[in-house]
Tab-separated table of C-alpha atoms in Angstrom:
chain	number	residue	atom	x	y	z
Q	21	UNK	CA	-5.677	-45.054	17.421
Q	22	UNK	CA	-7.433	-46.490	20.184
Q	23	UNK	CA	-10.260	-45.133	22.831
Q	24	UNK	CA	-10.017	-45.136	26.220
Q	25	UNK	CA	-13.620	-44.288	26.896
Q	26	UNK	CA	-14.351	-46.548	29.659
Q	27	UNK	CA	-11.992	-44.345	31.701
Q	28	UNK	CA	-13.524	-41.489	34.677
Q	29	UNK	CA	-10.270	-40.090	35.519
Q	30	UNK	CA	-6.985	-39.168	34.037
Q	31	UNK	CA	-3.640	-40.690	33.944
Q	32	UNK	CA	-0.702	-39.486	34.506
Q	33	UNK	CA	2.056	-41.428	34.712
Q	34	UNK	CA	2.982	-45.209	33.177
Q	35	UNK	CA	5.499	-47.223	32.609
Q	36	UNK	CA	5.528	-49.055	29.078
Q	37	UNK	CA	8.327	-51.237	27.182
Q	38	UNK	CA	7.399	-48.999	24.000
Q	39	UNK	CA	7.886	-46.594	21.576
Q	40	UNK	CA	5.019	-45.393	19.886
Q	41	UNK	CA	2.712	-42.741	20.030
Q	42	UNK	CA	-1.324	-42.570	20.336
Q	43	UNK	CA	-3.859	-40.424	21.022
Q	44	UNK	CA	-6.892	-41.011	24.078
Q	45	UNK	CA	-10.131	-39.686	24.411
Q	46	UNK	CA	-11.782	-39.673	27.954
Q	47	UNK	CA	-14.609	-39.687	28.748
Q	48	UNK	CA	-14.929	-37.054	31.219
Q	49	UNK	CA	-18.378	-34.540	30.714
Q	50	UNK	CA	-17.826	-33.150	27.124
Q	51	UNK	CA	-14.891	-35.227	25.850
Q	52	UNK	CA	-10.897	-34.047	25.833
Q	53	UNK	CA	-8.088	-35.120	23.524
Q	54	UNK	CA	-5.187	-36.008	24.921
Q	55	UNK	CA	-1.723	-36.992	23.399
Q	56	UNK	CA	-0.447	-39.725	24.922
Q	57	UNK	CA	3.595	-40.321	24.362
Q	58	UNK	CA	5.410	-43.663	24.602
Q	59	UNK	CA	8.787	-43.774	25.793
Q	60	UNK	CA	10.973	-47.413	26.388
Q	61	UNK	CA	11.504	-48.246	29.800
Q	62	UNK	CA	10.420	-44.828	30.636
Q	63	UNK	CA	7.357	-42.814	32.432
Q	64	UNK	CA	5.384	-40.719	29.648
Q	65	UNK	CA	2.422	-38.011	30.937
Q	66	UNK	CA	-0.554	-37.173	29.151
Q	67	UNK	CA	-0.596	-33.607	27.951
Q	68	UNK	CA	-4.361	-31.895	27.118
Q	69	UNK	CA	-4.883	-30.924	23.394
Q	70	UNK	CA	-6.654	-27.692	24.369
Q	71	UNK	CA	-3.182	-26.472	25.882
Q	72	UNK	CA	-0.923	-27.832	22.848
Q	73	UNK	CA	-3.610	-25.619	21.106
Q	74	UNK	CA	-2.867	-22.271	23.249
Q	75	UNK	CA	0.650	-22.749	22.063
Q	76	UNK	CA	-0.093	-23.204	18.258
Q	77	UNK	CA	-2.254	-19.669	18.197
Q	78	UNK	CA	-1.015	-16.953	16.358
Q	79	UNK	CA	-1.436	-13.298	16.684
Q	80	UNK	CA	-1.450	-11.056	13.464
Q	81	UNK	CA	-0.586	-7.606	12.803
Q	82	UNK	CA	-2.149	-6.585	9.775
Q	83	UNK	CA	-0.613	-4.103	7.447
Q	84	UNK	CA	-2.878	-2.741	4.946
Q	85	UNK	CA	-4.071	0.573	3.251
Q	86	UNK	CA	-6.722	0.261	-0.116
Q	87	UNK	CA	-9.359	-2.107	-2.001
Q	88	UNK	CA	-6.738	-4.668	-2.801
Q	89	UNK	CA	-6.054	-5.634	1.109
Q	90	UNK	CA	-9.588	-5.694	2.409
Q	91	UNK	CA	-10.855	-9.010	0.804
Q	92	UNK	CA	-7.551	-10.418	2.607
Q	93	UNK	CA	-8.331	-8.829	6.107
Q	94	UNK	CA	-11.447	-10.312	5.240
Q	95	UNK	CA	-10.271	-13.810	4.600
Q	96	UNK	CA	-8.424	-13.229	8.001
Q	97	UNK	CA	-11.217	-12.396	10.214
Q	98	UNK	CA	-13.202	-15.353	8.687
Q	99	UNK	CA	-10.573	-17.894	9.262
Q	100	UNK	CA	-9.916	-16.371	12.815
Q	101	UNK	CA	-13.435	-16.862	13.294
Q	102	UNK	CA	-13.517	-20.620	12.136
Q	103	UNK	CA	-13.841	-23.171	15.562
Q	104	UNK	CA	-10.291	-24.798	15.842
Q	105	UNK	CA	-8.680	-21.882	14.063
Q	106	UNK	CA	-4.771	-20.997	14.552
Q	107	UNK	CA	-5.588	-17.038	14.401
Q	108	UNK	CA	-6.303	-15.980	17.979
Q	109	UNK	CA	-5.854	-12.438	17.074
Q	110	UNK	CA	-5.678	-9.469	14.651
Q	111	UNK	CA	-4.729	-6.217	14.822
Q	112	UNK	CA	-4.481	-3.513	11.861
Q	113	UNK	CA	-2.114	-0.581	10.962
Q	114	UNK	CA	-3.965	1.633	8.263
Q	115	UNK	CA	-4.338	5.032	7.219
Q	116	UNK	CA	-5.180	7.407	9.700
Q	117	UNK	CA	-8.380	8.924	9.459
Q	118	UNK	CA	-8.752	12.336	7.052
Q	119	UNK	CA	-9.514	15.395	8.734
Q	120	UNK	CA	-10.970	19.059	7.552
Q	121	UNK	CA	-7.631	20.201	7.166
Q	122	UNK	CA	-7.479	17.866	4.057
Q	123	UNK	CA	-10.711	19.798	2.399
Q	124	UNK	CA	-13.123	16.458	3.382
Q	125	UNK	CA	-14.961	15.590	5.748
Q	126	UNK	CA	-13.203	12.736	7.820
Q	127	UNK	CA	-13.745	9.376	7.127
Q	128	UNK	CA	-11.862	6.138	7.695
Q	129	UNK	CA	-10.419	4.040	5.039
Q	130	UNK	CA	-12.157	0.936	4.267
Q	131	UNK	CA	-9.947	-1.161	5.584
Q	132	UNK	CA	-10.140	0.740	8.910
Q	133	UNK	CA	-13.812	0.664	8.860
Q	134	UNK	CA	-13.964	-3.198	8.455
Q	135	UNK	CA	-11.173	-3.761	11.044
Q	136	UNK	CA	-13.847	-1.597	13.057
Q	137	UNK	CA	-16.608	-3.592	12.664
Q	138	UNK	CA	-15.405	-6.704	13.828
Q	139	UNK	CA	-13.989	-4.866	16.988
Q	140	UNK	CA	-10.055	-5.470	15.328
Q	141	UNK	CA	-8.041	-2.886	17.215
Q	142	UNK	CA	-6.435	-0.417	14.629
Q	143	UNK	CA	-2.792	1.640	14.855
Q	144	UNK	CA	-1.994	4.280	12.297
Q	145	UNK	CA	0.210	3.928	9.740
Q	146	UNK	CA	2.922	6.738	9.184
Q	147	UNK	CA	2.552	9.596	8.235
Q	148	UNK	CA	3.418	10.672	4.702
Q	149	UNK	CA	5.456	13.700	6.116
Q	150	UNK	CA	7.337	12.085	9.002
Q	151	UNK	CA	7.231	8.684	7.299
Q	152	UNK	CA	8.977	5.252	9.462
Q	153	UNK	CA	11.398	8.133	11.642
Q	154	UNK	CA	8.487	9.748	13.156
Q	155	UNK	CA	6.331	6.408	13.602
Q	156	UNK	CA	5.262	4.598	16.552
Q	157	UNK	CA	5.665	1.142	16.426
Q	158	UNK	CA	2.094	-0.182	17.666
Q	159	UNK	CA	2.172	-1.216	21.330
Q	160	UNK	CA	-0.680	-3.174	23.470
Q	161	UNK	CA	0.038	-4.668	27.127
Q	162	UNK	CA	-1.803	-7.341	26.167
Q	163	UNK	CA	0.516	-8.474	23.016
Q	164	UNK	CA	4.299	-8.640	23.952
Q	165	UNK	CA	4.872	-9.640	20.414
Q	166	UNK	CA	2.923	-10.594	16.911
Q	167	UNK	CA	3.616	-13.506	15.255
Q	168	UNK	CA	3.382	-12.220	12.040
Q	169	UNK	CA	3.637	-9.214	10.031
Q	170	UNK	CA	1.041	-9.554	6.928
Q	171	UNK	CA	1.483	-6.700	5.052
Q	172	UNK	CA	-1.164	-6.006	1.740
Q	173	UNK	CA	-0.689	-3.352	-0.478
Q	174	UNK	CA	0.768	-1.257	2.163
Q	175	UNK	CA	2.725	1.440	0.212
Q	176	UNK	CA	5.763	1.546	2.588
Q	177	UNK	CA	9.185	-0.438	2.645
Q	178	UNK	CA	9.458	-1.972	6.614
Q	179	UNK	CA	12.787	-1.948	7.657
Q	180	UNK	CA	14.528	-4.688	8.721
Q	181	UNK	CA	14.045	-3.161	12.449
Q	182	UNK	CA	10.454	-3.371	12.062
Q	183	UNK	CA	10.183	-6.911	10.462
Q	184	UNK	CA	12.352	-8.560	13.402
Q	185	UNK	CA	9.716	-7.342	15.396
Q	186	UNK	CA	7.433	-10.233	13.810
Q	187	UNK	CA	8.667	-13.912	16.345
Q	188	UNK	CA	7.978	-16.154	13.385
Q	189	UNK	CA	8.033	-13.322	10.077
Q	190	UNK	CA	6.907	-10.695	7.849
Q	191	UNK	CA	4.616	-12.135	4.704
Q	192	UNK	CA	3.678	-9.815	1.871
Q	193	UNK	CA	1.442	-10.140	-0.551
Q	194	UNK	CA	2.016	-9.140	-4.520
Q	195	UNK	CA	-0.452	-9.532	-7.383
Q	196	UNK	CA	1.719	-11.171	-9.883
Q	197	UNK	CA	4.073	-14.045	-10.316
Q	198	UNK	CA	6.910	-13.138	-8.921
Q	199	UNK	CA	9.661	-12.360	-9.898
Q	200	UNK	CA	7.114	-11.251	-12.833
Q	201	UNK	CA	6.025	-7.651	-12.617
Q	202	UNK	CA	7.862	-6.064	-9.175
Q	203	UNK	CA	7.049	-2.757	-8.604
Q	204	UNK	CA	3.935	-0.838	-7.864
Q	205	UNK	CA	1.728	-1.681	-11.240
Q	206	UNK	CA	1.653	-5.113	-11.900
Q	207	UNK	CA	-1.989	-5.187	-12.651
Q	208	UNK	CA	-1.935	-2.295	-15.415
Q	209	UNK	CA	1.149	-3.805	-17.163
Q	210	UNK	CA	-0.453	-7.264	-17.461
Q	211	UNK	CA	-3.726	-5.693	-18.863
Q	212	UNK	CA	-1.703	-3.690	-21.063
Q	213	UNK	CA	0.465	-6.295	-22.315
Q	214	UNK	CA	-2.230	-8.382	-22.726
Q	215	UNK	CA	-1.132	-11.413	-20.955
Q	216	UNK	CA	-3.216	-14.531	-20.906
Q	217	UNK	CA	-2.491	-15.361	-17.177
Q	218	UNK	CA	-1.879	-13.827	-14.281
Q	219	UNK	CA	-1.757	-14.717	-10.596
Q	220	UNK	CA	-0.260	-14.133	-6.916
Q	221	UNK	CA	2.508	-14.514	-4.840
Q	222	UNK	CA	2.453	-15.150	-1.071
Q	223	UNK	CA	6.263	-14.069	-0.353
Q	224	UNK	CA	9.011	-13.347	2.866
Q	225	UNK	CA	9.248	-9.372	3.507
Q	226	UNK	CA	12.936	-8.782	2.045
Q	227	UNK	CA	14.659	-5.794	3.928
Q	228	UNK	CA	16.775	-4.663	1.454
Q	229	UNK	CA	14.257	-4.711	-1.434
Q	230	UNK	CA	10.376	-4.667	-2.629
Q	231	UNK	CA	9.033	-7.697	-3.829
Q	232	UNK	CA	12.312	-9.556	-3.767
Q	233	UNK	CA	11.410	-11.983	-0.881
Q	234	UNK	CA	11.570	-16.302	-0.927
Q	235	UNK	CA	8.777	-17.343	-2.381
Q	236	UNK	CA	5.813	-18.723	-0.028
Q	237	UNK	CA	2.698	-19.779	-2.125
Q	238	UNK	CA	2.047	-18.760	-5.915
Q	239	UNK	CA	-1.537	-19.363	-7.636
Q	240	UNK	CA	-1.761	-19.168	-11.213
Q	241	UNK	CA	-4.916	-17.673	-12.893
Q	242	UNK	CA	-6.409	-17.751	-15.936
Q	243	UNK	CA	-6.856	-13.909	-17.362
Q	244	UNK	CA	-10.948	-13.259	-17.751
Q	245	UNK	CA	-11.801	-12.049	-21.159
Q	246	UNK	CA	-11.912	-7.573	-21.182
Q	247	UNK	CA	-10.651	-7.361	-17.628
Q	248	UNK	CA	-10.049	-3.605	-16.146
Q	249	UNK	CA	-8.201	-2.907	-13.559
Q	250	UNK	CA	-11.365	-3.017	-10.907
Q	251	UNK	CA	-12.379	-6.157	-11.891
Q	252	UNK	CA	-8.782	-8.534	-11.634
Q	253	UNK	CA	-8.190	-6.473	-8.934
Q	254	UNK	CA	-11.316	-8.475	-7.425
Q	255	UNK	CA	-10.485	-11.589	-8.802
Q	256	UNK	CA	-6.546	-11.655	-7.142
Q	257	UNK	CA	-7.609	-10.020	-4.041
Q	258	UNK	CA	-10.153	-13.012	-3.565
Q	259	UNK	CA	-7.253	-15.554	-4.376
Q	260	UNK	CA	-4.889	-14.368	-2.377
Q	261	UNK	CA	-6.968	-14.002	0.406
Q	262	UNK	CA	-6.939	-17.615	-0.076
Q	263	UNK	CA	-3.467	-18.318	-0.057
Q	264	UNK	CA	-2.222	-16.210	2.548
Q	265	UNK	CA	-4.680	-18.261	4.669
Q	266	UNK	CA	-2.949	-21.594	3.513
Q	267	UNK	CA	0.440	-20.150	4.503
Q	268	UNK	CA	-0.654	-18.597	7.701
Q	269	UNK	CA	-1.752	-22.714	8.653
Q	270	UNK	CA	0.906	-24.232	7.274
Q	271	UNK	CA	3.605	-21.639	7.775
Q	272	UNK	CA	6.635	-23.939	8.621
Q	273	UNK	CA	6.061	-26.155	5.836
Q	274	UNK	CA	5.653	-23.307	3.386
Q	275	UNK	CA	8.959	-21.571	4.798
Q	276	UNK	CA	10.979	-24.752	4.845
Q	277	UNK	CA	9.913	-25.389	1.125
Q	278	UNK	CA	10.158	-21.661	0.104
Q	279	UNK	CA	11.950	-20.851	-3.413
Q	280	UNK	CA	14.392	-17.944	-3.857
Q	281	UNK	CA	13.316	-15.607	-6.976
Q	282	UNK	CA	15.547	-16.311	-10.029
Q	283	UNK	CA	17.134	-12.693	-10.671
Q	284	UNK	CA	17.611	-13.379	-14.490
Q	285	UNK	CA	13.438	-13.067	-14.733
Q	286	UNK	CA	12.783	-9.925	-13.089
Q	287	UNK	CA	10.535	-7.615	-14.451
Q	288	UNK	CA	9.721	-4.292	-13.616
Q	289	UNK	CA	5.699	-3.248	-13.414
Q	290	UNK	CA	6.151	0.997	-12.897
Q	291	UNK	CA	3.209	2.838	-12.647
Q	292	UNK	CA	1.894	4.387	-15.340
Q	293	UNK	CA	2.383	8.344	-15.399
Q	294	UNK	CA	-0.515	10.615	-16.629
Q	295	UNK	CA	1.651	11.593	-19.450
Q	296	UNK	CA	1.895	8.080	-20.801
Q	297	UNK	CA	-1.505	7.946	-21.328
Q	298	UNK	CA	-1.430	10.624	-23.874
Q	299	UNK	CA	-2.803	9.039	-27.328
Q	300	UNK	CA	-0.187	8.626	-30.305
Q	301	UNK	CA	-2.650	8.263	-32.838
Q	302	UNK	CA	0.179	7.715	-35.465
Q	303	UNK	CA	2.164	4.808	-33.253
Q	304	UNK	CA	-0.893	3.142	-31.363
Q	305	UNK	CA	-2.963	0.709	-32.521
Q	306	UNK	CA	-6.676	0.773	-31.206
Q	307	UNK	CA	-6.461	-2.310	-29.379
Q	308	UNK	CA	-3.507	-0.622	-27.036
Q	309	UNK	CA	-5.030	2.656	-26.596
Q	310	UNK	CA	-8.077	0.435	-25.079
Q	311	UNK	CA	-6.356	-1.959	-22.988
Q	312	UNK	CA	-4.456	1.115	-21.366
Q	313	UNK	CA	-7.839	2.257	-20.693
Q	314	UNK	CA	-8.943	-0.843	-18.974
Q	315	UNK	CA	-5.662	-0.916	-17.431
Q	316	UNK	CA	-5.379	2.732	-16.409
Q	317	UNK	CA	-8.120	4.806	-16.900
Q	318	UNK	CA	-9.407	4.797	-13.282
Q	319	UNK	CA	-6.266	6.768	-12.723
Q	320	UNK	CA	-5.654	8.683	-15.407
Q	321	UNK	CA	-8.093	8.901	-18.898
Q	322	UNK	CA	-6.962	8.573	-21.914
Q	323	UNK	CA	-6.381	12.458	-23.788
Q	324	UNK	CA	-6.000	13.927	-26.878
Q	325	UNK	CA	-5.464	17.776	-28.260
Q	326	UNK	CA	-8.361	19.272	-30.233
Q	327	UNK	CA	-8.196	22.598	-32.102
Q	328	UNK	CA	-11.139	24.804	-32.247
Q	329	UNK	CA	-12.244	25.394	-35.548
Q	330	UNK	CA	-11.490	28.675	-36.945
Q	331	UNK	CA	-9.217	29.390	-34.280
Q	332	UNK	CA	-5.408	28.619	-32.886
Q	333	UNK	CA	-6.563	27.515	-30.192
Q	334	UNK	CA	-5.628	23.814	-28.955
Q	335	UNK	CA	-7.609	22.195	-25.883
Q	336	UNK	CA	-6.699	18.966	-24.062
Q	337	UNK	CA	-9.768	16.524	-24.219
Q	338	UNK	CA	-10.418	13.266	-22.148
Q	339	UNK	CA	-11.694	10.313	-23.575
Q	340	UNK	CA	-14.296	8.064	-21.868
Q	341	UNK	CA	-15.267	4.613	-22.447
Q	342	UNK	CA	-13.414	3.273	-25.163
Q	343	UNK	CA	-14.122	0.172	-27.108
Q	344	UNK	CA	-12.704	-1.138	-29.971
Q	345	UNK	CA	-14.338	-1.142	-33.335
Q	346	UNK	CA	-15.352	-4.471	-35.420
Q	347	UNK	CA	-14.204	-3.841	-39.556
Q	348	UNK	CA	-16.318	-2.548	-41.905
Q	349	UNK	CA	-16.116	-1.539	-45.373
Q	350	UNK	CA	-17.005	1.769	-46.486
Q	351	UNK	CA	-19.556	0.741	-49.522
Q	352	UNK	CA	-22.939	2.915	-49.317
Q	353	UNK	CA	-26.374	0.935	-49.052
Q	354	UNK	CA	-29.784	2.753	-49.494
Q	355	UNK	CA	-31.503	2.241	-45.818
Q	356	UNK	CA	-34.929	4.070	-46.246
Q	357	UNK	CA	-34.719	6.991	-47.412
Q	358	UNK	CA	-31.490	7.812	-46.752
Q	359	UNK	CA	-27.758	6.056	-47.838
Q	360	UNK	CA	-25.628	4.570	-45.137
Q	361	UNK	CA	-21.956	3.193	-45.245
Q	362	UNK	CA	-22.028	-0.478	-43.798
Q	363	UNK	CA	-21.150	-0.076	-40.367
Q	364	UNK	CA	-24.159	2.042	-39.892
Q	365	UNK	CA	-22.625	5.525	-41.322
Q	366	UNK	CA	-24.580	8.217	-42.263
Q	367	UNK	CA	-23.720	9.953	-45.789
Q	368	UNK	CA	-25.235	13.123	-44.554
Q	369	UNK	CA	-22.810	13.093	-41.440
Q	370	UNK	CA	-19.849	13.151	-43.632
Q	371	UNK	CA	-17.278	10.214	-44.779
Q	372	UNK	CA	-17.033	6.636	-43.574
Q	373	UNK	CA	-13.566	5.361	-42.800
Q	374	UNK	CA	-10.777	3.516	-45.183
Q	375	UNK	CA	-8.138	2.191	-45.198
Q	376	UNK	CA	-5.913	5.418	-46.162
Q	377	UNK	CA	-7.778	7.621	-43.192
Q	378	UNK	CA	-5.457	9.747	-41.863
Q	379	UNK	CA	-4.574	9.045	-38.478
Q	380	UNK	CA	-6.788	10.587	-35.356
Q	381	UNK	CA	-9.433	11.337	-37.941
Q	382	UNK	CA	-13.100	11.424	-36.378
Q	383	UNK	CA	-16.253	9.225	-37.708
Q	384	UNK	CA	-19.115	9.705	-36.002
Q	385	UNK	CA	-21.570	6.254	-35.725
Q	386	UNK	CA	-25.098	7.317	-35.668
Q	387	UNK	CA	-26.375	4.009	-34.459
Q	388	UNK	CA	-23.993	3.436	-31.516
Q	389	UNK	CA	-24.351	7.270	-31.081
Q	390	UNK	CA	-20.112	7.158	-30.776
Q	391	UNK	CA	-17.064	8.513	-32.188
Q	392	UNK	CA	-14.355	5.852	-34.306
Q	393	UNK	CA	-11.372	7.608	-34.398
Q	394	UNK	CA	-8.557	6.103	-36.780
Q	395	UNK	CA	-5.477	4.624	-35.182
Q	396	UNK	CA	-2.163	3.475	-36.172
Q	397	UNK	CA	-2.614	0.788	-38.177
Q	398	UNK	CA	-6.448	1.516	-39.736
Q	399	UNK	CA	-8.088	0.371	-37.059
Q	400	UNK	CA	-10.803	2.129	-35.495
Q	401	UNK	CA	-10.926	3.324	-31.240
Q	402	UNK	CA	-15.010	4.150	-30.214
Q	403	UNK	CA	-15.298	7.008	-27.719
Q	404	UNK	CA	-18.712	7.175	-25.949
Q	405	UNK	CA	-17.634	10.058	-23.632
Q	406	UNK	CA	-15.652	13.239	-23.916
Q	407	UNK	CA	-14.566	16.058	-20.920
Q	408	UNK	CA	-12.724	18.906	-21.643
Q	409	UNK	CA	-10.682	20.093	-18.542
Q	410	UNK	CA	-12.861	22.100	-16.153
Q	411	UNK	CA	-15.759	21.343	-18.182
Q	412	UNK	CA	-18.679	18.357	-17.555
Q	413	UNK	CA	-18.183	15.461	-19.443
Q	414	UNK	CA	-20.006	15.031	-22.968
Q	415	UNK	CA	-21.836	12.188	-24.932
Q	416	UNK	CA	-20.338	11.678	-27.996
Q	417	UNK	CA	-23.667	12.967	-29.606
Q	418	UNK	CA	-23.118	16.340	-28.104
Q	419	UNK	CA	-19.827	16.878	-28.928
Q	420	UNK	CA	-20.461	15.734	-32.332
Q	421	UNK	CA	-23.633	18.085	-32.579
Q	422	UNK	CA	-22.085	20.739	-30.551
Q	423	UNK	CA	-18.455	21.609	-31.595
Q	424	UNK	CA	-18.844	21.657	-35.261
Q	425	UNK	CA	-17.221	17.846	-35.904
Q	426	UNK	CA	-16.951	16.508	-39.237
Q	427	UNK	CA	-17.163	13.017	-39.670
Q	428	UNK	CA	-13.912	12.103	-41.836
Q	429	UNK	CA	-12.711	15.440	-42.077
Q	430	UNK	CA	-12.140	16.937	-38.252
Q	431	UNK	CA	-8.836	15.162	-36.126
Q	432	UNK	CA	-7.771	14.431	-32.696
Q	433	UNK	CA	-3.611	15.038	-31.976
């Protein structure tokens, strides 16, 4: 490296016995890079950085739809935003706005609305009847073509006609390690199956098949202690806003080292239906009853069947904020003037649990003002909250108080 300060004007041409490159800075008002190329025996012409720049910018047509591919639109716009940046522009295909028809009042989706507020130009994204056949692909007279597709928990397949579209590719990206968890879930079915890490995968859009593209980027991470499905949610959205970054500035490095997803590891991550969230008090231990919670409950609660007393009568119930129960022993200690079990169970409110309690049987917890409800294997699920359909939700206390519960005698199914 060398400066040619001193200099007022450029040059242009120069002969040289040489071959080497180096790079000149002149002096000329605010100073300009320039590369300068080194040919033997032969003329070489300086070339200004700011137009090898131009050529390096890419434009980006963002796919996107929920809460998952907003922190990456956001890691986007801020990197698009950073002097010297690659990204010279974004655009965004999201859900079209909801209208009256729908029984709400329209509103965009957040992604829309933060696309919107940094003046991102936004296309819709099909429509659920009409799907890809009856979509526009998005036009502008200003773009003849994106560089990239970067598609974010989308919720549609693009074809192989749409991904060609893209001059240097289509990039997805999946919350897991692929080819860990494909499919639609992979956040529930790590929570559920309580795995100790997690992570995300920046990968190629495949056009035959979801989640089976090369293999960009991949960041491991470390699963927090209790997460729901909110909260890692969060945690990968932020990291692979991240990554997708890194690949979208070092794209042909990525691409030239990208891996191909050994088929003999594929796992499936389904969603999880509303009927698998059912409890089987007889086959579930309390610890998977609660992680299903934390993994599914903001879609579906956990539910159980209660029969009125004195009556036929069988009602489905929801059950709210679970927890899982430490071990205690069911030997009565004088507290005042009245006996409790250890654990905090009140002798006038009925039995404390054993070992042998039947399975779905009810214990209510004065102190933590819940229900323990006995689970496979003895151990004990806490319910703070209960809703019977079409009804407003409970406290525990309530229902306790106010449908006739006995603690170690009355059962969930």
């Amino acid at each position: 490296m060398f400066g040619c300060t001193g200099y007022r004007r450029a040059i242009s041409t120069m002969l040289i016995s040489a071959d080497w490159k180096r790079t000149c800075v002149l002096g000329v008002g605010q100073h300009r890079q320039f590369n300068v190329l080194f040919n033997s025996t032969r003329s070489f012409t300086v070339s200004s950085r700011q137009s090898e720049d131009k050529d390096d910018k890419i434009k980006v047509l963002f796919f996107g739809s929920d809460s998952f591919s907003v922190p990456h639109l956001e890691a986007l716009i801020k990197e698009k935003n950073r002097p010297g940046s690659k990204i010279e522009r974004i655009d965004v295909v999201s859900p079209k706005e909801r209208t009256k028809k729908s029984k709400r009042d329209a509103e965009d989706s957040p992604l829309t609305l933060l696309a919107k507020s940094h003046n991102l130009k936004t296309f819709p994204s099909p429509d659920r009847r009409g799907g890809f056949d009856a979509w526009t692909f998005p036009q502008d007279p200003s773009v003849p073509a994106w560089d990239f597709g970067v598609v974010v928990s989308f919720g549609w397949f693009l074809p192989n006609d749409v991904i060609t579209r893209f001059t240097r590719g289509g990039i997805n990206v999946h919350p897991s390690l692929l080819p860990k968890y494909r499919g639609s879930a992979p956040l529930q079915r790590a929570i559920l199956n309580d795995d100790k890490s997690t992570g995300v995968t920046v990968q190629l859009l495949d056009p035959n098949e979801f989640d089976a593209g090369k293999i960009l980027a991949q960041a491991e991470v470390a699963m927090p202690e209790n997460p729901t499905y909110r909260s890692l949610e969060a945690l990968l959205a932020n990291k692979g806003g991240e990554l997708v970054v890194d690949v979208m500035n070092n794209f042909d490095e990525r691409k030239r080292d990208a891996k191909t997803q050994d088929p003999d590891k594929v796992t499936k991550a389904n969603k999880i239906s509303r009927e698998a969230c059912k409890m089987q008090w007889g086959a579930w231990k309390a610890s998977r009853a609660e992680r299903l919670h934390r993994a599914n409950g903001f879609r579906y609660p956990i539910t159980a069947s209660w029969s009125i007393p004195d009556s036929d009568k069988v009602l489905s119930i929801s059950l709210f904020d679970l927890f899982l129960v430490p071990n205690a022993t069911d030997a009565p200690t004088s507290t005042g003037n009245s006996k409790h079990f250890k654990g905090g169970y009140a002798v006038e409110d009925g039995d404390a649990p054993t070992d042998g309690s039947a399975h779905g049987t009810i214990y209510y917890h004065r102190p933590s003002e819940s229900l323990h409800v006995s689970c496979s294997d003895g151990s004990l699920l806490g319910v703070k909250a209960l809703q019977f359909e079409g009804k407003k939700r409970v406290s525990a206390k309530d229902f306790f108080n106010g449908y006739h519960v006995k603690s170690g005698i009355s059962r969930f199914e």
